[in-house]
Amino acid sequence: MRDGLVRQHHRTLRLLGSLLLVAVGVCATGAAPARAAAPTPLDRVVPAPASVTPGGAPYRITRGTHIRVDGPREARQVAQYLADILRPSTGYRLPVTTRGEGGIRLALTRGDFGAEGYRLSSSPRAVTISARTPAGLFHGVQTLRQLLPAAVERDTVQPGPWTVAGGTVTDTPRYGWRGAMLDVSRHFFTVEQVKRYIDQLALYKLNKLHLHLSDDQGWRIAIDSWPRLATYGGSTEVGGGPGGHYTKADYQEIVRYAASRHLEVVPEIDMPGHTNAALASYAELNCDGVAPPLYTGTAVGFSSLCVGKDVTYDFVDDVIRELAALTPGRYLHIGGDEAHSTSHEDYAAFMDRVQPIVAKYGKTVVGWHQLTGAAPAEGALAQYWGLDRTSAQEKARVVKAAQNGTGLVLSPADRAYLDMKYTEDTPLGLSWAGYVEVRRSYDWDPGTYLPGVPEGAVKGVEAPLWSETLEDSGHIEFMAFPRLPGVAELGWSPADTHDWERYKVRLAAQAERWNALGIEWYRSPQVPWGAQ
Ligand code: TNX
């Protein structure tokens, strides 16, 4: 009976060539499995959208669907990115066009969407994503992805149907800084591995990729004026493996790829501590003029640039100049944490000389929150990585700096550190900040986390992933999933959507997508995963 129907449609097709698109739509409808799953509800998205109005019949992607886009190259690139996701699994051509009615439409408009917001409306005729910027279109595309069945993420043809529930999502982020940090120093990760993580960050609407490019165990970026930093300082890693470094072309490839996913790269050169790799590469950077050996352990806080030597600032100037020239983004992170072998006076003096160098090369300083113990430059951001047990005095310094205009990025270690073990049984990760299960990493509010911090001082959140114990993409993913989407939601979603009971259900629904994408993840008992 169904075969007969299909044959009949095929005859119709041949007869009515000019109505090809319409006929294929009907044909696909007729051939759909009788018990097609209900489309994903519009609010089953992570991060939770700001506003959802369900209603009306769904939209279905068919063989005849086209992706219409008008506007600049960046907007067309978003359409192309969407096509690249949809084509392998649907098996449809999905041409990207500049005209035509219906279908999937990406439209740059003047609306009140903010710099990264969008509106997605879905009806039987069309799915339209409107935004003021290509970034907004891109985030809208991530929502569209999550509204389609998880099988859309596979790279072979899947049965469908490809239905999007009817209604409207209107969405805009709570914070402008929604970051993830990857430590490529303790273990080196290749450009391909970094790109894979970038794709995963994009799925949850993160917009900053902070790369921790140097530490005691390895210097990972080529600096022409100090070539041994990379060739020698980058030649090992924790455990004694071969390490590695990015050439300038590699780094630019990461920057370019991140930009194509609307993420800004924030490079970090950690100083004055965490610098053994540099000190080992150039004897003159040491106060005693003697280069220490390369370091492959995991202790912290034993190294320092020589604050009293002028050559130190020539070195910093060269590194920042070359790195700033490679970095189109606004920020440059100068680390500044755990400088335990630098006196307070030296630390403050060092930061007083280094911050103007960052400004000289057109960048804005970001530092770990110890920077608030010195004098943060005008406009600088401090990244808070304290935890519940951090001393009241240290917290007060951070709060005071925020009251005086220093912006904060929140990465509390006992909430947002993706390298903390979930439980004592977690095979990877560290536990100095305690165990951080999925609920703990999600269940806090960046807006009220540090009492006394003025409302506008919180610029956003970031999930750091330190790599002392992590060696490959599977390791990265196992620690990031499922906590990363929770931190992303804290950065994106309005505070009034925050609800663990509802979040855990939305989170559980993501697992099928991770499986389709081949992402490793931790099956936390706190989340109702169902059959996944
Ligand atoms: C603290 S957080 C560090 C890193 C370690 C990390 C391990 C911070 C600014 N410093 O050097 O890798 O803990 O969790």
Coordinates of C-alpha atoms and ligand atoms in Angstrom, one line a residue:
M1 CA 0.0 0.0 0.0
R2 CA 2.7 2.4 1.0
D3 CA 4.9 1.3 -2.0
G4 CA 1.9 2.0 -4.2
L5 CA 1.6 5.5 -2.8
V6 CA 5.2 6.2 -3.3
R7 CA 5.1 4.9 -6.9
Q8 CA 2.2 7.1 -7.5
H9 CA 4.1 10.1 -6.1
H10 CA 6.9 9.3 -8.4
R11 CA 4.6 9.3 -11.4
T12 CA 3.3 12.7 -10.2
L13 CA 6.9 13.9 -9.9
R14 CA 7.7 12.9 -13.5
L15 CA 4.5 14.5 -14.8
L16 CA 4.8 17.7 -12.8
G17 CA 8.4 18.5 -13.1
S18 CA 7.8 22.2 -12.5
L19 CA 6.2 21.5 -9.2
L20 CA 9.1 19.4 -8.1
L21 CA 9.7 21.0 -4.7
V22 CA 6.1 20.7 -3.6
A23 CA 5.7 17.2 -4.8
V24 CA 8.8 16.0 -2.9
G25 CA 7.5 17.6 0.2
V26 CA 4.2 15.6 -0.1
C27 CA 6.2 12.4 -1.0
A28 CA 8.4 12.7 2.1
T29 CA 5.3 13.2 4.2
G30 CA 3.7 10.1 2.8
A31 CA 6.8 8.0 3.3
A32 CA 7.4 9.1 6.9
P33 CA 7.2 6.3 9.5
A34 CA 3.6 6.1 10.9
R35 CA 4.8 6.6 14.5
A36 CA 7.1 9.6 14.0
A37 CA 8.4 10.8 17.3
A38 CA 6.9 14.1 18.5
P39 CA 9.2 17.0 17.7
T40 CA 11.5 18.2 20.5
P41 CA 9.7 20.8 22.6
L42 CA 11.1 24.3 22.0
D43 CA 12.2 24.7 25.6
R44 CA 14.2 21.5 25.7
V45 CA 17.4 23.3 24.8
V46 CA 20.7 23.9 26.7
P47 CA 21.3 26.7 27.5
A48 CA 17.7 27.4 28.4
P49 CA 16.4 30.1 26.0
A50 CA 15.3 33.4 27.5
S51 CA 11.7 33.1 26.2
V52 CA 9.8 30.3 24.4
T53 CA 6.3 30.6 22.9
P54 CA 5.3 27.2 21.5
G55 CA 2.4 27.0 19.1
G56 CA 1.2 26.0 15.7
A57 CA 2.1 23.1 13.5
P58 CA 5.7 22.0 13.1
Y59 CA 8.1 22.6 10.2
R60 CA 9.7 19.7 8.4
I61 CA 13.0 19.7 6.5
T62 CA 12.6 17.7 3.3
R63 CA 14.5 16.9 0.1
G64 CA 13.2 20.2 -1.3
T65 CA 14.3 22.4 1.5
H66 CA 16.8 25.2 0.8
I67 CA 18.7 27.4 3.2
R68 CA 18.1 31.1 2.3
V69 CA 20.4 33.8 3.6
D70 CA 21.0 37.3 2.6
G71 CA 23.7 39.6 4.0
P72 CA 27.4 39.7 4.3
R73 CA 29.9 36.8 4.0
E74 CA 29.8 36.0 7.7
A75 CA 26.0 35.4 7.5
R76 CA 26.5 33.1 4.4
Q77 CA 29.2 31.3 6.3
V78 CA 26.7 30.5 9.1
A79 CA 24.3 29.2 6.5
Q80 CA 27.1 27.0 5.0
Y81 CA 27.9 25.8 8.5
L82 CA 24.3 24.8 9.0
A83 CA 24.2 23.0 5.6
D84 CA 27.4 21.1 6.5
I85 CA 25.7 19.8 9.7
L86 CA 22.4 18.9 8.0
R87 CA 23.5 17.4 4.7
P88 CA 25.3 14.2 5.8
S89 CA 22.5 12.9 8.1
T90 CA 19.5 14.0 6.0
G91 CA 21.1 13.1 2.7
Y92 CA 19.4 16.2 1.2
R93 CA 21.1 18.8 -1.0
L94 CA 19.9 21.7 1.0
P95 CA 21.3 24.4 -1.3
V96 CA 22.3 27.7 0.2
T97 CA 20.5 30.4 -1.8
T98 CA 19.9 34.1 -1.6
R99 CA 16.2 34.0 -2.7
G100 CA 13.1 31.8 -2.6
E101 CA 10.2 31.4 -0.3
G102 CA 9.9 29.1 2.8
G103 CA 12.6 26.7 3.8
I104 CA 15.1 27.6 6.4
R105 CA 15.9 31.3 6.4
L106 CA 18.7 33.2 8.1
A107 CA 18.0 36.9 8.2
L108 CA 20.1 39.8 9.5
T109 CA 17.6 42.4 10.7
R110 CA 17.6 45.5 12.9
G111 CA 15.6 44.0 15.7
D112 CA 16.3 44.3 19.4
F113 CA 18.4 41.2 19.7
G114 CA 21.6 42.5 21.3
A115 CA 25.0 41.6 19.9
E116 CA 24.5 37.8 20.2
G117 CA 20.7 37.3 20.5
Y118 CA 18.3 35.8 17.9
R119 CA 14.8 34.9 17.3
L120 CA 13.8 31.5 15.8
S121 CA 10.3 31.0 14.5
S122 CA 8.9 27.8 13.1
S123 CA 5.8 27.1 11.2
P124 CA 4.9 24.6 8.5
R125 CA 6.0 27.1 5.8
A126 CA 9.5 28.0 7.2
V127 CA 12.0 28.2 10.0
T128 CA 13.3 31.7 10.3
I129 CA 16.3 32.7 12.4
S130 CA 16.6 36.5 12.7
A131 CA 19.4 38.3 14.4
R132 CA 21.3 41.6 14.3
T133 CA 24.7 39.9 13.9
P134 CA 26.1 36.8 12.3
A135 CA 27.0 35.7 15.9
G136 CA 23.3 35.8 16.7
L137 CA 22.4 33.8 13.6
F138 CA 25.1 31.3 14.7
H139 CA 23.6 30.9 18.2
G140 CA 20.2 30.5 16.6
V141 CA 21.5 27.7 14.5
Q142 CA 22.7 25.9 17.6
T143 CA 19.2 26.1 18.9
L144 CA 17.8 24.8 15.6
R145 CA 20.3 21.9 15.9
Q146 CA 19.1 20.9 19.3
L147 CA 15.4 21.1 18.2
L148 CA 16.1 18.4 15.5
P149 CA 16.5 14.8 16.4
A150 CA 20.0 13.9 17.8
A151 CA 20.6 11.7 14.7
V152 CA 21.1 14.9 12.7
E153 CA 24.6 15.0 14.2
R154 CA 25.6 11.7 12.6
D155 CA 27.7 11.6 9.4
T156 CA 25.8 9.0 7.5
V157 CA 22.2 9.2 6.1
Q158 CA 19.6 8.7 8.8
P159 CA 15.8 8.0 8.4
G160 CA 14.4 11.3 9.9
P161 CA 11.8 12.8 9.8
W162 CA 13.4 16.2 10.4
T163 CA 10.8 18.1 12.2
V164 CA 11.0 21.3 14.2
A165 CA 8.2 22.1 16.7
G166 CA 6.0 25.1 15.8
G167 CA 6.4 28.4 17.8
T168 CA 9.0 31.1 18.6
V169 CA 12.2 31.2 20.6
T170 CA 13.5 34.7 21.5
D171 CA 16.9 34.5 23.1
T172 CA 19.7 36.7 24.3
P173 CA 22.6 35.9 26.6
R174 CA 22.9 37.0 30.2
Y175 CA 26.6 37.6 30.0
G176 CA 29.0 38.6 27.3
W177 CA 31.9 36.4 28.6
R178 CA 31.0 32.7 28.3
G179 CA 34.3 31.0 28.3
A180 CA 36.2 27.7 28.4
M181 CA 39.9 27.4 29.1
L182 CA 42.0 24.6 27.8
D183 CA 45.4 24.0 29.3
V184 CA 47.6 23.0 26.4
S185 CA 50.8 23.2 28.5
R186 CA 50.6 20.4 31.0
H187 CA 49.7 18.2 28.1
F188 CA 49.9 19.4 24.5
F189 CA 46.8 19.1 22.3
T190 CA 47.0 19.2 18.5
V191 CA 45.3 21.8 16.4
E192 CA 42.8 19.0 15.4
Q193 CA 42.1 18.3 19.1
V194 CA 41.5 21.9 19.8
K195 CA 39.2 22.3 16.9
R196 CA 37.2 19.3 18.1
Y197 CA 36.7 21.0 21.5
I198 CA 35.8 24.3 19.8
D199 CA 33.0 22.6 18.0
Q200 CA 31.7 21.2 21.3
L201 CA 31.9 24.7 22.9
A202 CA 30.0 26.2 20.0
L203 CA 27.1 23.8 20.5
Y204 CA 26.5 25.4 23.9
K205 CA 26.9 29.0 22.7
L206 CA 30.2 29.7 24.4
N207 CA 32.1 32.6 22.9
K208 CA 35.6 32.6 24.4
L209 CA 38.3 30.1 24.1
H210 CA 41.0 30.8 26.6
L211 CA 44.2 28.9 25.8
H212 CA 46.7 28.5 28.6
L213 CA 49.7 28.5 26.3
S214 CA 52.6 28.4 28.8
D215 CA 53.4 26.9 32.2
D216 CA 56.2 25.1 34.0
Q217 CA 55.8 22.0 31.9
G218 CA 55.7 23.5 28.4
W219 CA 55.8 26.6 26.2
R220 CA 53.3 26.0 23.4
I221 CA 53.5 29.0 21.0
A222 CA 56.3 29.9 18.6
I223 CA 57.9 33.3 19.4
D224 CA 60.4 34.3 16.7
S225 CA 62.5 36.6 18.9
W226 CA 62.9 33.8 21.5
P227 CA 62.8 30.7 19.4
R228 CA 64.0 28.2 22.1
L229 CA 60.8 28.9 24.1
A230 CA 58.9 26.6 21.7
T231 CA 61.7 24.4 20.4
Y232 CA 63.2 23.5 23.8
G233 CA 60.6 24.8 26.3
G234 CA 57.8 23.1 24.4
S235 CA 59.7 19.8 24.0
T236 CA 58.1 17.9 26.9
E237 CA 55.0 17.8 29.1
V238 CA 53.7 16.2 32.3
G239 CA 54.9 12.6 32.5
G240 CA 57.8 13.3 30.1
G241 CA 56.0 12.8 26.8
P242 CA 57.1 14.7 23.7
G243 CA 55.0 17.8 24.2
G244 CA 54.8 20.1 21.2
H245 CA 54.0 23.6 20.2
Y246 CA 51.9 25.6 17.8
T247 CA 53.7 27.4 14.9
K248 CA 52.3 30.8 14.3
A249 CA 50.4 29.3 11.3
D250 CA 48.9 26.7 13.7
Y251 CA 47.8 29.3 16.2
Q252 CA 46.3 31.4 13.4
E253 CA 44.4 28.3 12.2
I254 CA 43.0 27.9 15.7
V255 CA 42.0 31.5 15.8
R256 CA 40.4 31.3 12.4
Y257 CA 38.5 28.2 13.2
A258 CA 37.3 29.6 16.5
A259 CA 36.1 32.7 14.8
S260 CA 34.2 30.6 12.3
R261 CA 32.4 29.2 15.4
H262 CA 32.0 32.8 16.8
L263 CA 34.5 32.2 19.6
E264 CA 37.2 34.7 20.4
V265 CA 40.6 33.2 21.4
V266 CA 42.1 34.6 24.6
P267 CA 45.7 33.6 24.8
E268 CA 47.4 33.3 28.2
I269 CA 51.1 33.6 29.0
D270 CA 51.2 32.9 32.7
M271 CA 53.7 35.1 34.6
P272 CA 55.7 35.8 36.7
G273 CA 55.2 32.3 38.2
H274 CA 54.5 29.1 36.2
T275 CA 57.4 29.9 34.0
N276 CA 59.8 27.0 34.3
A277 CA 59.6 26.2 30.6
A278 CA 60.8 29.7 29.8
L279 CA 63.4 29.8 32.5
A280 CA 64.8 26.4 31.2
S281 CA 65.0 27.8 27.7
Y282 CA 66.9 31.0 28.5
A283 CA 69.5 31.2 31.3
E284 CA 69.4 35.0 31.3
L285 CA 65.8 35.0 32.5
N286 CA 66.9 33.5 35.8
C287 CA 68.1 35.8 38.6
D288 CA 71.2 33.5 39.1
G289 CA 71.8 33.2 35.4
V290 CA 71.5 29.4 35.5
A291 CA 68.8 27.6 33.5
P292 CA 66.9 25.0 35.5
P293 CA 66.1 21.6 33.8
L294 CA 62.8 21.1 32.0
Y295 CA 60.0 20.0 34.4
T296 CA 57.5 17.2 33.9
G297 CA 55.9 16.9 37.3
T298 CA 52.7 18.5 38.6
A299 CA 53.8 20.7 41.5
V300 CA 52.9 24.4 41.2
G301 CA 54.4 27.7 42.6
F302 CA 58.1 27.0 42.4
S303 CA 59.2 29.2 39.4
S304 CA 59.4 32.9 38.8
L305 CA 60.7 35.2 36.2
C306 CA 63.5 37.5 37.6
V307 CA 61.5 40.6 38.5
G308 CA 64.6 42.8 39.1
K309 CA 66.2 42.2 35.7
D310 CA 65.6 44.5 32.7
V311 CA 65.9 41.6 30.3
T312 CA 62.7 40.1 31.8
Y313 CA 60.7 43.1 30.5
D314 CA 62.4 42.9 27.1
F315 CA 61.3 39.3 27.0
V316 CA 57.7 40.1 28.1
D317 CA 57.5 42.9 25.6
D318 CA 58.7 40.6 22.7
V319 CA 56.3 37.8 23.7
I320 CA 53.3 40.1 24.1
R321 CA 54.1 42.0 20.9
E322 CA 54.3 38.8 18.8
L323 CA 51.2 37.2 20.5
A324 CA 49.1 40.4 20.2
A325 CA 50.0 40.5 16.5
L326 CA 48.6 37.0 16.0
T327 CA 45.4 37.7 18.1
P328 CA 42.5 39.6 16.6
G329 CA 40.6 39.4 19.9
R330 CA 40.6 42.1 22.5
Y331 CA 42.1 40.3 25.4
L332 CA 45.5 39.0 26.5
H333 CA 45.7 37.0 29.7
I334 CA 48.9 37.4 31.7
G335 CA 48.2 34.7 34.3
G336 CA 49.6 35.9 37.6
D337 CA 48.4 33.0 39.8
E338 CA 50.3 31.1 42.4
A339 CA 53.4 33.2 42.2
H340 CA 54.5 31.7 45.5
S341 CA 58.1 32.2 44.9
T342 CA 57.7 35.9 44.1
S343 CA 57.5 38.3 47.0
H344 CA 54.4 40.5 47.2
E345 CA 56.4 43.7 46.4
D346 CA 58.0 42.0 43.4
Y347 CA 54.7 40.7 42.2
A348 CA 53.1 44.2 42.4
A349 CA 56.1 45.8 40.7
F350 CA 56.1 43.2 38.0
M351 CA 52.4 43.7 37.2
D352 CA 52.9 47.5 37.2
R353 CA 55.5 47.1 34.4
V354 CA 53.7 44.4 32.5
Q355 CA 50.2 45.6 32.3
P356 CA 51.2 48.8 30.3
I357 CA 53.0 46.5 27.8
V358 CA 49.7 44.7 27.1
A359 CA 48.0 48.1 26.6
K360 CA 50.8 49.3 24.4
Y361 CA 50.1 46.4 22.0
G362 CA 46.4 47.3 22.0
K363 CA 45.1 44.6 24.2
T364 CA 43.1 44.5 27.4
V365 CA 44.6 42.7 30.4
V366 CA 43.0 39.6 32.0
G367 CA 44.7 38.1 35.0
W368 CA 43.9 35.4 37.6
H369 CA 42.3 37.1 40.6
Q370 CA 45.6 37.4 42.4
L371 CA 46.0 40.4 40.1
T372 CA 43.6 42.2 42.5
G373 CA 46.4 42.0 45.1
A374 CA 48.4 44.3 42.9
A375 CA 47.0 47.3 41.0
P376 CA 44.8 46.1 38.1
A377 CA 45.1 48.4 35.1
E378 CA 42.1 50.4 34.0
G379 CA 39.6 48.1 32.2
A380 CA 41.4 44.9 33.3
L381 CA 39.4 41.8 34.1
A382 CA 40.2 39.5 37.0
Q383 CA 39.4 35.8 36.7
Y384 CA 38.2 34.5 40.1
W385 CA 39.2 30.9 40.8
G386 CA 38.7 30.9 44.5
L387 CA 36.4 28.5 46.3
D388 CA 34.2 28.3 49.4
R389 CA 37.2 28.0 51.7
T390 CA 39.1 30.9 50.1
S391 CA 39.9 33.3 52.9
A392 CA 37.6 36.2 53.6
Q393 CA 40.5 38.6 53.2
E394 CA 41.3 37.3 49.7
K395 CA 37.6 37.4 48.7
A396 CA 37.4 41.0 50.1
R397 CA 40.2 42.1 47.8
V398 CA 38.4 40.8 44.8
V399 CA 35.1 42.4 45.8
K400 CA 36.9 45.7 46.5
A401 CA 38.6 45.6 43.1
A402 CA 35.2 44.9 41.5
Q403 CA 33.7 47.9 43.3
N404 CA 36.6 50.0 41.9
G405 CA 35.8 49.0 38.4
T406 CA 37.7 45.7 37.7
G407 CA 35.4 43.3 35.8
L408 CA 35.2 39.7 37.0
V409 CA 35.1 36.5 35.1
L410 CA 33.9 33.8 37.5
S411 CA 35.6 30.4 37.5
P412 CA 35.2 29.2 41.1
A413 CA 37.3 26.1 41.4
D414 CA 34.8 24.0 43.4
R415 CA 32.1 24.7 40.8
A416 CA 33.6 25.5 37.4
Y417 CA 36.9 23.7 37.3
L418 CA 36.3 20.9 34.8
D419 CA 39.4 19.1 35.9
M420 CA 38.1 18.3 39.4
K421 CA 37.0 14.7 39.8
Y422 CA 33.2 14.1 39.9
T423 CA 33.6 11.7 42.8
E424 CA 36.4 9.8 44.5
D425 CA 36.1 7.1 41.8
T426 CA 36.6 9.4 38.8
P427 CA 39.7 7.9 37.0
L428 CA 40.9 11.3 35.7
G429 CA 41.3 14.7 37.2
L430 CA 42.4 16.3 40.5
S431 CA 40.6 16.9 43.8
W432 CA 42.3 19.8 45.6
A433 CA 39.1 21.8 45.3
G434 CA 36.9 18.8 46.3
Y435 CA 34.7 16.6 44.2
V436 CA 32.5 18.5 41.8
E437 CA 29.4 16.5 40.7
V438 CA 27.1 17.8 38.0
R439 CA 24.6 19.4 40.3
R440 CA 27.3 21.3 42.2
S441 CA 28.9 22.7 39.0
Y442 CA 25.5 24.0 37.8
D443 CA 23.8 25.0 41.0
W444 CA 25.1 28.5 41.7
D445 CA 24.4 32.0 40.5
P446 CA 27.2 34.1 39.0
G447 CA 25.2 37.2 39.8
T448 CA 25.2 36.7 43.6
Y449 CA 28.2 34.4 44.0
L450 CA 30.5 37.0 45.6
P451 CA 28.4 39.2 47.9
G452 CA 29.2 42.9 47.5
V453 CA 30.2 42.7 43.9
P454 CA 28.2 45.4 41.9
E455 CA 25.8 44.0 39.4
G456 CA 27.6 45.1 36.2
A457 CA 31.0 44.0 37.4
V458 CA 30.4 40.3 36.6
K459 CA 31.3 39.9 33.0
G460 CA 30.5 36.2 32.8
V461 CA 31.7 32.7 33.6
E462 CA 34.4 30.4 32.4
A463 CA 35.1 26.7 32.8
P464 CA 38.8 26.0 33.0
L465 CA 40.2 22.6 32.1
W466 CA 43.6 21.9 33.5
S467 CA 45.4 19.0 31.8
E468 CA 47.8 17.5 34.4
T469 CA 45.9 14.2 34.0
L470 CA 44.4 14.6 30.5
E471 CA 46.1 13.3 27.4
D472 CA 43.6 13.1 24.6
S473 CA 40.2 14.3 23.3
G474 CA 38.4 11.4 25.1
H475 CA 39.9 12.6 28.4
I476 CA 38.9 16.2 27.7
E477 CA 35.3 15.2 26.9
F478 CA 34.9 12.9 29.9
M479 CA 35.7 15.8 32.2
A480 CA 33.7 18.5 30.2
F481 CA 30.6 16.4 29.7
P482 CA 28.2 16.8 31.3
R483 CA 29.5 19.8 33.3
L484 CA 30.4 22.2 30.5
P485 CA 26.8 22.7 29.3
G486 CA 25.9 23.7 32.9
V487 CA 28.5 26.4 33.1
A488 CA 27.4 27.5 29.6
E489 CA 23.9 27.8 30.8
L490 CA 24.9 29.9 33.8
G491 CA 26.6 32.3 31.3
W492 CA 23.7 32.4 28.8
S493 CA 20.4 31.9 30.5
P494 CA 18.4 34.4 32.5
A495 CA 18.7 33.8 36.3
D496 CA 14.9 33.0 36.5
T497 CA 15.3 29.9 34.3
H498 CA 17.7 28.4 36.9
D499 CA 16.2 25.2 38.3
W500 CA 18.1 22.0 38.8
E501 CA 15.1 19.7 38.6
R502 CA 14.2 21.0 35.2
Y503 CA 17.8 21.4 34.0
K504 CA 18.7 17.8 34.7
V505 CA 15.9 16.7 32.4
R506 CA 17.1 19.0 29.6
L507 CA 20.6 17.8 30.2
A508 CA 19.7 14.2 30.0
A509 CA 18.2 14.8 26.6
Q510 CA 21.6 16.0 25.3
A511 CA 23.2 12.6 25.8
E512 CA 21.8 11.1 22.6
R513 CA 23.5 14.0 20.8
W514 CA 26.8 13.4 22.4
N515 CA 26.6 9.8 21.4
A516 CA 25.8 10.8 17.8
L517 CA 28.8 13.1 17.9
G518 CA 31.1 10.4 19.4
I519 CA 31.6 12.5 22.5
E520 CA 32.8 10.7 25.7
W521 CA 30.8 11.6 28.8
Y522 CA 30.4 10.8 32.4
R523 CA 27.2 9.1 33.3
S524 CA 26.5 11.0 36.5
P525 CA 23.9 9.2 38.7
Q526 CA 22.4 12.7 39.4
V527 CA 20.9 12.9 35.9
P528 CA 18.0 10.9 34.6
W529 CA 19.7 9.7 31.4
G530 CA 17.0 7.1 30.5
A531 CA 18.0 4.6 27.9
Q532 CA 21.1 6.5 26.7
Ligands
TNX1 C1 45.4 25.7 40.0 S1 43.9 27.8 38.8 C2 46.1 26.4 39.0 C3 46.7 25.5 38.0 C4 46.5 24.1 38.1 C5 45.1 23.9 38.6 C6 44.7 22.4 38.8 C7 45.2 28.4 38.6 C8 45.1 29.8 38.2 N1 46.3 27.7 38.9 O1 48.1 25.8 37.9 O2 46.7 23.4 36.9 O3 44.9 24.5 39.9 O4 43.4 22.3 39.1

